[in-house]
Short mmCIF file of C-alpha atoms in Angstrom, two decimals:
data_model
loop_
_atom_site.label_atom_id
_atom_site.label_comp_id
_atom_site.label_asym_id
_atom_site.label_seq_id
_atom_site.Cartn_x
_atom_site.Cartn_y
_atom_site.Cartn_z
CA UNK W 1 0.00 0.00 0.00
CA UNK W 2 1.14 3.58 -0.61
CA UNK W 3 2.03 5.80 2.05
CA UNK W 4 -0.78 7.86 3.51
CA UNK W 5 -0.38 11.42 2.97
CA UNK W 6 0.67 12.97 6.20
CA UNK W 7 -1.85 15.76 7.52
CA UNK W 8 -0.18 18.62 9.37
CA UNK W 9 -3.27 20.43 10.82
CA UNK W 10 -3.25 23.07 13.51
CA UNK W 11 -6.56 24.44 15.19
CA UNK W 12 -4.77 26.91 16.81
CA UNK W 13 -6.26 29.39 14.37
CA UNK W 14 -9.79 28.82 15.91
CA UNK W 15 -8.94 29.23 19.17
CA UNK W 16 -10.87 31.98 21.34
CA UNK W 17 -13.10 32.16 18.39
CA UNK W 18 -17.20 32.14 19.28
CA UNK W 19 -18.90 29.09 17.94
CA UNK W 20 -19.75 28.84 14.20
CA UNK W 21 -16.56 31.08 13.25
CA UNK W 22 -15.76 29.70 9.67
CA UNK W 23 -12.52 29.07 9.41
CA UNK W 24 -11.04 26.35 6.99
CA UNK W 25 -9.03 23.59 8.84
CA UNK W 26 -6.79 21.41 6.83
CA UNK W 27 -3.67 21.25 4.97
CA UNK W 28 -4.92 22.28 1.20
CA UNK W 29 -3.66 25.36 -0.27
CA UNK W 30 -5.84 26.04 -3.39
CA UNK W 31 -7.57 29.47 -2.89
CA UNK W 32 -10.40 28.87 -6.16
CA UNK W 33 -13.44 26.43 -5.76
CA UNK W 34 -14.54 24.70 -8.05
CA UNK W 35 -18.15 24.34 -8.44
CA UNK W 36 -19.90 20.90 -10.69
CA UNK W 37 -23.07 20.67 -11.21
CA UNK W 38 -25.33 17.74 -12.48
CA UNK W 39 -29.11 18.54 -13.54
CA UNK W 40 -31.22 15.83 -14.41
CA UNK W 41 -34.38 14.09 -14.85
CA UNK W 42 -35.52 10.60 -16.71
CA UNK W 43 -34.98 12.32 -19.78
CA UNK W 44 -31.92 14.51 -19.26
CA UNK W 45 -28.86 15.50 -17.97
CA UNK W 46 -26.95 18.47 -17.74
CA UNK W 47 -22.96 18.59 -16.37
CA UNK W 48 -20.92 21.65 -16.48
CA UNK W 49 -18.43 23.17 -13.88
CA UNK W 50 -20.00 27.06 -13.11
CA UNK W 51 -17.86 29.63 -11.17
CA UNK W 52 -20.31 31.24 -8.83
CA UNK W 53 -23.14 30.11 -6.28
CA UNK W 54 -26.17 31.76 -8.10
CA UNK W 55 -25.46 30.43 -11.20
CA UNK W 56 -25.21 26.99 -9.57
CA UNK W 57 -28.33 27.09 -7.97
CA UNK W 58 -30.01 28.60 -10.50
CA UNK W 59 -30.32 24.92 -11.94
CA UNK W 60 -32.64 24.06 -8.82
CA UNK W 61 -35.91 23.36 -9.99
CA UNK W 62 -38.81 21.22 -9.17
CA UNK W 63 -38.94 18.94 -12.05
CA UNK W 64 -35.56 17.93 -11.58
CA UNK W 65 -32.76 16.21 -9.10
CA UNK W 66 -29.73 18.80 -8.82
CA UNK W 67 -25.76 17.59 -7.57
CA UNK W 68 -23.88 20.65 -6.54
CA UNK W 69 -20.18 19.06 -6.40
CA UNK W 70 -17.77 21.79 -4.55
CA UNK W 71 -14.34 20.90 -4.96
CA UNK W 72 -12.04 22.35 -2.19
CA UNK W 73 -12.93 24.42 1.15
CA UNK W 74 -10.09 27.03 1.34
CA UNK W 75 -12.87 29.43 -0.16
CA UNK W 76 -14.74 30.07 2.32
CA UNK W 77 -16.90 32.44 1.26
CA UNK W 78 -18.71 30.44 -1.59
CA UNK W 79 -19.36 27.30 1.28
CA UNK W 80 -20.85 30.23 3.39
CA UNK W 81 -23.15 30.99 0.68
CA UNK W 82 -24.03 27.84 -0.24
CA UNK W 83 -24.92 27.15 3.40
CA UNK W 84 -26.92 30.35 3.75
CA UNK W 85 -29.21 29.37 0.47
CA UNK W 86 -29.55 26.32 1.95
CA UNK W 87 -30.41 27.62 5.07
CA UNK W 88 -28.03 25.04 6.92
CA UNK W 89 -26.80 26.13 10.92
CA UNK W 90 -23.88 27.84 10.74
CA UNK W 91 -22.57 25.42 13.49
CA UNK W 92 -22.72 22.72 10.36
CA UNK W 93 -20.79 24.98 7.99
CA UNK W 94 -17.99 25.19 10.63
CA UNK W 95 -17.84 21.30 10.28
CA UNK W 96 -18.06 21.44 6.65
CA UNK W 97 -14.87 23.46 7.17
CA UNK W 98 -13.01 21.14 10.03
CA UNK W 99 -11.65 18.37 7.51
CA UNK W 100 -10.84 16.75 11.27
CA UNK W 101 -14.07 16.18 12.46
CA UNK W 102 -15.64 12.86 13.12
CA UNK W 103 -18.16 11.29 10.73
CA UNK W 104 -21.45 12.17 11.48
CA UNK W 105 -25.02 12.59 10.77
CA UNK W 106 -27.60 15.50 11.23
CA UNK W 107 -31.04 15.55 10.90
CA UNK W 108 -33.40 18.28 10.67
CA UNK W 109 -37.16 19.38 8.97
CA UNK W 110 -35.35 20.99 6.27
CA UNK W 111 -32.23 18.56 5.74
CA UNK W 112 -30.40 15.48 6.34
CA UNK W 113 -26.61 16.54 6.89
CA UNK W 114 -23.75 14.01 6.59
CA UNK W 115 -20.03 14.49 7.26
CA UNK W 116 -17.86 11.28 6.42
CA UNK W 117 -14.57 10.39 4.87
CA UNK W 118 -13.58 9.65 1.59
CA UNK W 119 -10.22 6.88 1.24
CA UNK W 120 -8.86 6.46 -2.48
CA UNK W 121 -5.31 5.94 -3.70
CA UNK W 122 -4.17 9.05 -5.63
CA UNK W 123 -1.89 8.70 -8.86
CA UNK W 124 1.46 8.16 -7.38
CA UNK W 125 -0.36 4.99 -5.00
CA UNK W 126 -0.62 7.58 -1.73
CA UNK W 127 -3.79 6.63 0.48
CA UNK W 128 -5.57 9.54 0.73
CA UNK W 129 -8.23 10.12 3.48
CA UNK W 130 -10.57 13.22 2.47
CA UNK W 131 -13.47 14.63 4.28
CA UNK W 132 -16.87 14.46 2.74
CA UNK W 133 -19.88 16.63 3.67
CA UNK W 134 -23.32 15.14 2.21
CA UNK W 135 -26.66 17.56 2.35
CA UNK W 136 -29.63 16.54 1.21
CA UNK W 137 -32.70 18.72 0.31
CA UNK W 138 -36.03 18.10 -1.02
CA UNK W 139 -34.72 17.97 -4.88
CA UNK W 140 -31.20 18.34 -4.75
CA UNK W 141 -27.98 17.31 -2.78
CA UNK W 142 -25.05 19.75 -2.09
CA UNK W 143 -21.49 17.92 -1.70
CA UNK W 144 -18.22 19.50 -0.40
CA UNK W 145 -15.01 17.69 -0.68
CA UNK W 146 -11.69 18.48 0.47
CA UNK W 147 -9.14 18.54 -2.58
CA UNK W 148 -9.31 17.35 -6.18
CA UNK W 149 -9.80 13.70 -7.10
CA UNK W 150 -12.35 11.61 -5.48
CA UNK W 151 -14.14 8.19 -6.16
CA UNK W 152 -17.23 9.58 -8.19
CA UNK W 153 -16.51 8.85 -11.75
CA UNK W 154 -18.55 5.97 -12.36
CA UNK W 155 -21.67 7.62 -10.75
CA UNK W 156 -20.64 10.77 -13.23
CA UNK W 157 -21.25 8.21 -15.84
CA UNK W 158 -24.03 6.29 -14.75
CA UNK W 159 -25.62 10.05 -14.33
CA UNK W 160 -24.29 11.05 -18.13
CA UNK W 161 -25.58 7.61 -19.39
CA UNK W 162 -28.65 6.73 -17.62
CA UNK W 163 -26.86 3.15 -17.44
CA UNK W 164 -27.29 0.77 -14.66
CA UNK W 165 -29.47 0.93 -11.98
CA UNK W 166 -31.34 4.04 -13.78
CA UNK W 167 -30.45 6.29 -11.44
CA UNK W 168 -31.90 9.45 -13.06
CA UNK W 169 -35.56 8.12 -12.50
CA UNK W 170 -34.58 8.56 -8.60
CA UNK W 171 -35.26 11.20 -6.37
CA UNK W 172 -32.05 13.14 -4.64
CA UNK W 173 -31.98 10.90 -1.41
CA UNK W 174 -30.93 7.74 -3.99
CA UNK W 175 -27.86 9.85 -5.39
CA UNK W 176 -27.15 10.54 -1.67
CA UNK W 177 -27.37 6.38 -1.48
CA UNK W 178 -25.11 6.66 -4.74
CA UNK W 179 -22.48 8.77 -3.11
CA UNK W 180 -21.89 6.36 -0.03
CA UNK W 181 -22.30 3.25 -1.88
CA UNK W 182 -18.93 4.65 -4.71
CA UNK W 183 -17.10 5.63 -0.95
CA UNK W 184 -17.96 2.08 0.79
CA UNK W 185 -16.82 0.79 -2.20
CA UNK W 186 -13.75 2.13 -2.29
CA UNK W 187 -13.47 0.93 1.29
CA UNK W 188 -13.00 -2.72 0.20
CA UNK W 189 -10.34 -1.36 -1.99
CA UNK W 190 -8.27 -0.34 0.78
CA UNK W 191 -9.10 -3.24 2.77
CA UNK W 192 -7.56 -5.83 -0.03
CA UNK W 193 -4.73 -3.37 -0.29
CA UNK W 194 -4.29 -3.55 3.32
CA UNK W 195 -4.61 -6.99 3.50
CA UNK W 196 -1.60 -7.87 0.96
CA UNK W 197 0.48 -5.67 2.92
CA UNK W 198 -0.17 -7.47 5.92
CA UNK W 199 0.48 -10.76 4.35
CA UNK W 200 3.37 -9.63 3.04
CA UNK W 201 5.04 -8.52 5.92
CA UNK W 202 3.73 -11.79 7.48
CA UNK W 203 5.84 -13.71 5.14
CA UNK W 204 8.53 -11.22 5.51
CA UNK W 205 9.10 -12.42 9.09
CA UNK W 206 8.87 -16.15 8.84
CA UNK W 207 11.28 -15.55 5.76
CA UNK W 208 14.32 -13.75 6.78
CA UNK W 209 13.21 -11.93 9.84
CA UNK W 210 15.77 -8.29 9.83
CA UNK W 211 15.97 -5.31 12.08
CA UNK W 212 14.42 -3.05 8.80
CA UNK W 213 11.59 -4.53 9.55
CA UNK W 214 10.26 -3.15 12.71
CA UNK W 215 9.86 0.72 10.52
CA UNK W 216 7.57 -0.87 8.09
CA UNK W 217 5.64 -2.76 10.91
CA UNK W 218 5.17 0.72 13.01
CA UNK W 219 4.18 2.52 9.71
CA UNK W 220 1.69 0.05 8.93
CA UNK W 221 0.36 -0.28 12.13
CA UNK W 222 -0.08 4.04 12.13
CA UNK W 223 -1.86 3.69 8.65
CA UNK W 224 -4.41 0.97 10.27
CA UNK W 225 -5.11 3.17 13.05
CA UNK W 226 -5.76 6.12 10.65
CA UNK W 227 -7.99 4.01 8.33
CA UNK W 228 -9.86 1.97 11.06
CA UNK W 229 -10.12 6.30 12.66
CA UNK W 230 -12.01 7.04 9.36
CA UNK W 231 -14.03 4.04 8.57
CA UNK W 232 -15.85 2.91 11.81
CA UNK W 233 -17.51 5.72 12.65
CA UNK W 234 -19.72 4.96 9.57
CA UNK W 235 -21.58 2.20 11.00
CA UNK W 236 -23.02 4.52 13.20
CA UNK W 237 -23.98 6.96 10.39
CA UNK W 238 -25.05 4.54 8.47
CA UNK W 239 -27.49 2.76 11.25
CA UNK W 240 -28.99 5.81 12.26
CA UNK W 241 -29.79 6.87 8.85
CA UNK W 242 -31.25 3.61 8.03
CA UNK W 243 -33.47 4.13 11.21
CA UNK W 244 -34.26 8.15 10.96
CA UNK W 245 -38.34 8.61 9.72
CA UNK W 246 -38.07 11.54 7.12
CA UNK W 247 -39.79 13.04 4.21
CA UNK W 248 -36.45 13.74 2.45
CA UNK W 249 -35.86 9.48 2.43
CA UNK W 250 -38.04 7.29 0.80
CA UNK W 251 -38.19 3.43 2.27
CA UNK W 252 -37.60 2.12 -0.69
CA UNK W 253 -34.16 4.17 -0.59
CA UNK W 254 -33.45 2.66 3.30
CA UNK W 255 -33.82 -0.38 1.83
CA UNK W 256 -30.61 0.58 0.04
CA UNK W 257 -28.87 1.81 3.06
CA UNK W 258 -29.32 -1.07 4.87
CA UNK W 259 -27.65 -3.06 2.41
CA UNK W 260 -24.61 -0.79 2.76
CA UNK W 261 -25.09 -1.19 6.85
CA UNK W 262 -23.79 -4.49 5.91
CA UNK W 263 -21.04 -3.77 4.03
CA UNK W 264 -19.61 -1.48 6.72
CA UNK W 265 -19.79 -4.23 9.32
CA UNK W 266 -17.84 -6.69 7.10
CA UNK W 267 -15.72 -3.79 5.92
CA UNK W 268 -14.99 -2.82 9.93
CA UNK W 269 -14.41 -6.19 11.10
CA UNK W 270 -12.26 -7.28 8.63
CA UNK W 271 -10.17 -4.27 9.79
CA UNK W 272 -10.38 -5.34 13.11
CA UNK W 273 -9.15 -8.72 12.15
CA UNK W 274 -5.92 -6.61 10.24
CA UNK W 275 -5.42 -4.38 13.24
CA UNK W 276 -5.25 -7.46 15.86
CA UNK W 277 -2.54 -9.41 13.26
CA UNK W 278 -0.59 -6.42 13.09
CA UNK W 279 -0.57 -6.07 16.46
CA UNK W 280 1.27 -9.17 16.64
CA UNK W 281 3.56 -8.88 14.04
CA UNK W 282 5.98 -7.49 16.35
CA UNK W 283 5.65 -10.13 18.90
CA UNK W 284 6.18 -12.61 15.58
CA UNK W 285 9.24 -10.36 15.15
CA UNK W 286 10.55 -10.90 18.51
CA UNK W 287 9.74 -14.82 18.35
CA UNK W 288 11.08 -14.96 14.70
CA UNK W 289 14.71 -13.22 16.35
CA UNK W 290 14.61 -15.79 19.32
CA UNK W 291 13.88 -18.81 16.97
CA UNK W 292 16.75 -17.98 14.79
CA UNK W 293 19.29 -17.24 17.88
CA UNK W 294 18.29 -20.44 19.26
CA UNK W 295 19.17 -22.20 16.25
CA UNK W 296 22.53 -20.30 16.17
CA UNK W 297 22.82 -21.63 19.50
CA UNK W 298 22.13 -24.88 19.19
CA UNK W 299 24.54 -24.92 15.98
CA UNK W 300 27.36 -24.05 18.44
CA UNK W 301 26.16 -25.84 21.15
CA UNK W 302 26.56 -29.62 19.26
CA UNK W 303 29.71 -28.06 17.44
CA UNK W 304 31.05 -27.39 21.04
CA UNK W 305 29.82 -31.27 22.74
CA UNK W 306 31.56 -32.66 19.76
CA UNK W 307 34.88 -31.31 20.04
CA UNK W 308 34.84 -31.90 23.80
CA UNK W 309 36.01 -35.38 23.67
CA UNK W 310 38.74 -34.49 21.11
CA UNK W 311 39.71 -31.88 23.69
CA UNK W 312 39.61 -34.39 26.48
CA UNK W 313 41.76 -36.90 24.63
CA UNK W 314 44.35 -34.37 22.92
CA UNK W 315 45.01 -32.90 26.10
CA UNK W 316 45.41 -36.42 28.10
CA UNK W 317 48.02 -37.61 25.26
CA UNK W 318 49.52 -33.76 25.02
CA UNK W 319 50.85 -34.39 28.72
CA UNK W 320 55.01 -34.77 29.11
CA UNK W 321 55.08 -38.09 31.17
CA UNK W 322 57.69 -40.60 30.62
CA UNK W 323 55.34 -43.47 31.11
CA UNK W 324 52.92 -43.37 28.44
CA UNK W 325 53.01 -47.03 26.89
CA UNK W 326 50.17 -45.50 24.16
CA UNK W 327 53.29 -42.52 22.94
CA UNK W 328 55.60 -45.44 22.19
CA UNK W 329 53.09 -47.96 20.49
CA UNK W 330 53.76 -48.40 16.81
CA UNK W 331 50.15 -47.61 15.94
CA UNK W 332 49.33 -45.00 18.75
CA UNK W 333 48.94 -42.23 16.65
CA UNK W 334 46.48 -43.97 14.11
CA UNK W 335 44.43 -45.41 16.76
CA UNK W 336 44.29 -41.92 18.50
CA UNK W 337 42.60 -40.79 15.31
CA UNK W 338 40.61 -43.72 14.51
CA UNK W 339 38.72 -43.28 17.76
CA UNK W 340 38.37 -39.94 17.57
CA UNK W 341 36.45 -39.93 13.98
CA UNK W 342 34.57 -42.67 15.81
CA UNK W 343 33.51 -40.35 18.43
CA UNK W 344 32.96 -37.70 15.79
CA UNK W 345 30.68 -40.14 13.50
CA UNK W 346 28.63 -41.51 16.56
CA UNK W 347 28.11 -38.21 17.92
CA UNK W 348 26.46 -37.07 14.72
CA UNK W 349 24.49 -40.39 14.33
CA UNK W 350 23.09 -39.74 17.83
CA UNK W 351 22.04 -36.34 17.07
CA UNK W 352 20.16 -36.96 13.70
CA UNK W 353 18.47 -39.98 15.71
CA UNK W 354 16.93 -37.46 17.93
CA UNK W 355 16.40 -35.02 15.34
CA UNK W 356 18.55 -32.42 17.19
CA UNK W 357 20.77 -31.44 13.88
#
């Protein structure tokens, strides 16, 4: 897996500030917004990028289902203005604006408010976590994302097309459905990418266990903690907006949404699973180290009880008596040598009979 962009956020800049103070809090720099729009029915659809507020929601009608797509928060401005037309708390633009805050879900008579994260792979293979904010209206749904790229093309399509599930005969609260069902999607993505890495490094340490190692093992156990951070909070959104009773959300739509209730569960606790065998990959480190020490050990250890004897007999025969009847025997010295590569021999028969070499 690509390494996870590293998010350098203060919130210093907020402090002593009263509540609902909009100030962008996150690491992008971009200063221009861009603004996408999507207008369609069963039998049209209009896509175009616009550069101000009223001529975005001046494709708002009744007849209609209308995606307002804002790409990037530094502007503050045009995601107060949004939220005014909308007529959205201004304690909910401030979280629109907090690319830290939790996932969560809002409900009120006039909207259903969303705030969740977004995890894709960018171009050079970096995991990117973005926040997502989700409103939904009567006829239309207002989006604000982070930074450019995001895991909406094939919904783009499906909207330009009118392929697959026919998602422009739907009201707004089934693109909302559309929305989390591309990002849960891209959840499983992660998870297969997380779960190779974690194999890998598995095999890595019953390979050829190394000290280089333990890095990778601390960075990949940071990067589940991030992504495990981001992702389970959504069963909670997800539940509750299965269970909320509103005008805004059809049942035929929950229907959908519990079907993604189960996704997040089997997304979250296969997670779990990933987060509880990393956890243990340095313990496997540690065991993997002591296994191979103990067969250096044991190495030197029968190396050592087989030269003992030699030792033992070399230095009995190395001793300056006079009266040593073996020193003067014709065949003393081959005898000397025949029993030691006896000793030798049996000692390694012995061993490989108990299956300790």
């Amino acid at each position: 897996m690509g390494k996870k962009q590293k998010r350098k956020i203060s919130k210093s800049r907020k402090t002593g500030m009263p509540p609902g103070s909009l100030v962008y809090i996150g690491n992008q720099t971009d200063k221009n917004a861009v603004i996408e729009v999507f207008n369609y029915n069963k039998d049209f659809c209009i896509s175009k990028n616009v550069t101000t507020v009223q001529e975005a929601v001046s494709y708002l009608t009744k007849n209609s289902v209308t995606w307002i797509n804002v790409n990037g928060l530094t502007q503050t401005e045009v995601i107060e203005e949004l939220g005014k037309y909308a007529q959205l708390h201004s304690l909910f633009v401030e979280d629109i604006l907090n690319t830290e805050h939790r996932p969560k879900l809002e409900v009120s008579d006039q909207n259903i408010f969303l705030i969740i994260k977004m995890l894709y792979f960018t171009d050079d293979e970096q995991l990117r976590i973005e926040h997502l904010a989700i409103l939904l209206r009567e006829n239309y749904v207002i989006t604000f994302q982070e930074a450019d790229g995001d895991v909406f093309g094939q919904l783009r399509k499906r909207l330009s097309q009118g392929e697959g599930t026919n998602i422009r005969q739907k009201s707004a609260d089934y693109l909302v459905f559309g929305l989390l069902d591309a990002v849960i999607d891209h959840y499983y993505i992660i998870s297969e990418k997380l779960s190779q890495q974690v194999e890998n490094q598995e095999d890595n340490l019953i390979g050829n266990p190394s000290k280089e190692l333990i890095p990778q093992i601390q960075e990949l156990k940071r990067e589940i903690i991030a992504i495990r951070r981001a992702i389970f909070p959504m069963r909670e959104v997800i539940n509750r907006l299965e269970r909320i009773s509103h005008p805004f959300l059809l049942p035929e739509t929950k229907t959908y949404i519990a079907d993604l209730g189960d996704h997040i569960l089997q997304i979250t606790e296969t997670i779990d699973v990933y987060r509880e065998i990393t956890w243990g990959l340095m313990d496997m480190y540690m065991s993997s180290m002591s296994h191979k020490m103990n067969i250096i050990m044991k190495t030197l250890t029968i190396i050592s009880v087989i030269f003992m004897p030699l030792t033992f007999i070399v230095g009995v025969y190395g001793m300056n008596f006079d009266y040593m009847p073996e020193l003067h025997h014709p065949w003393g010295y081959p005898i000397v040598w025949g029993i030691m590569v006896s000793i030798v021999l049996g000692m390694f028969w012995f061993f490989k009979k108990k299956k300790w070499w």
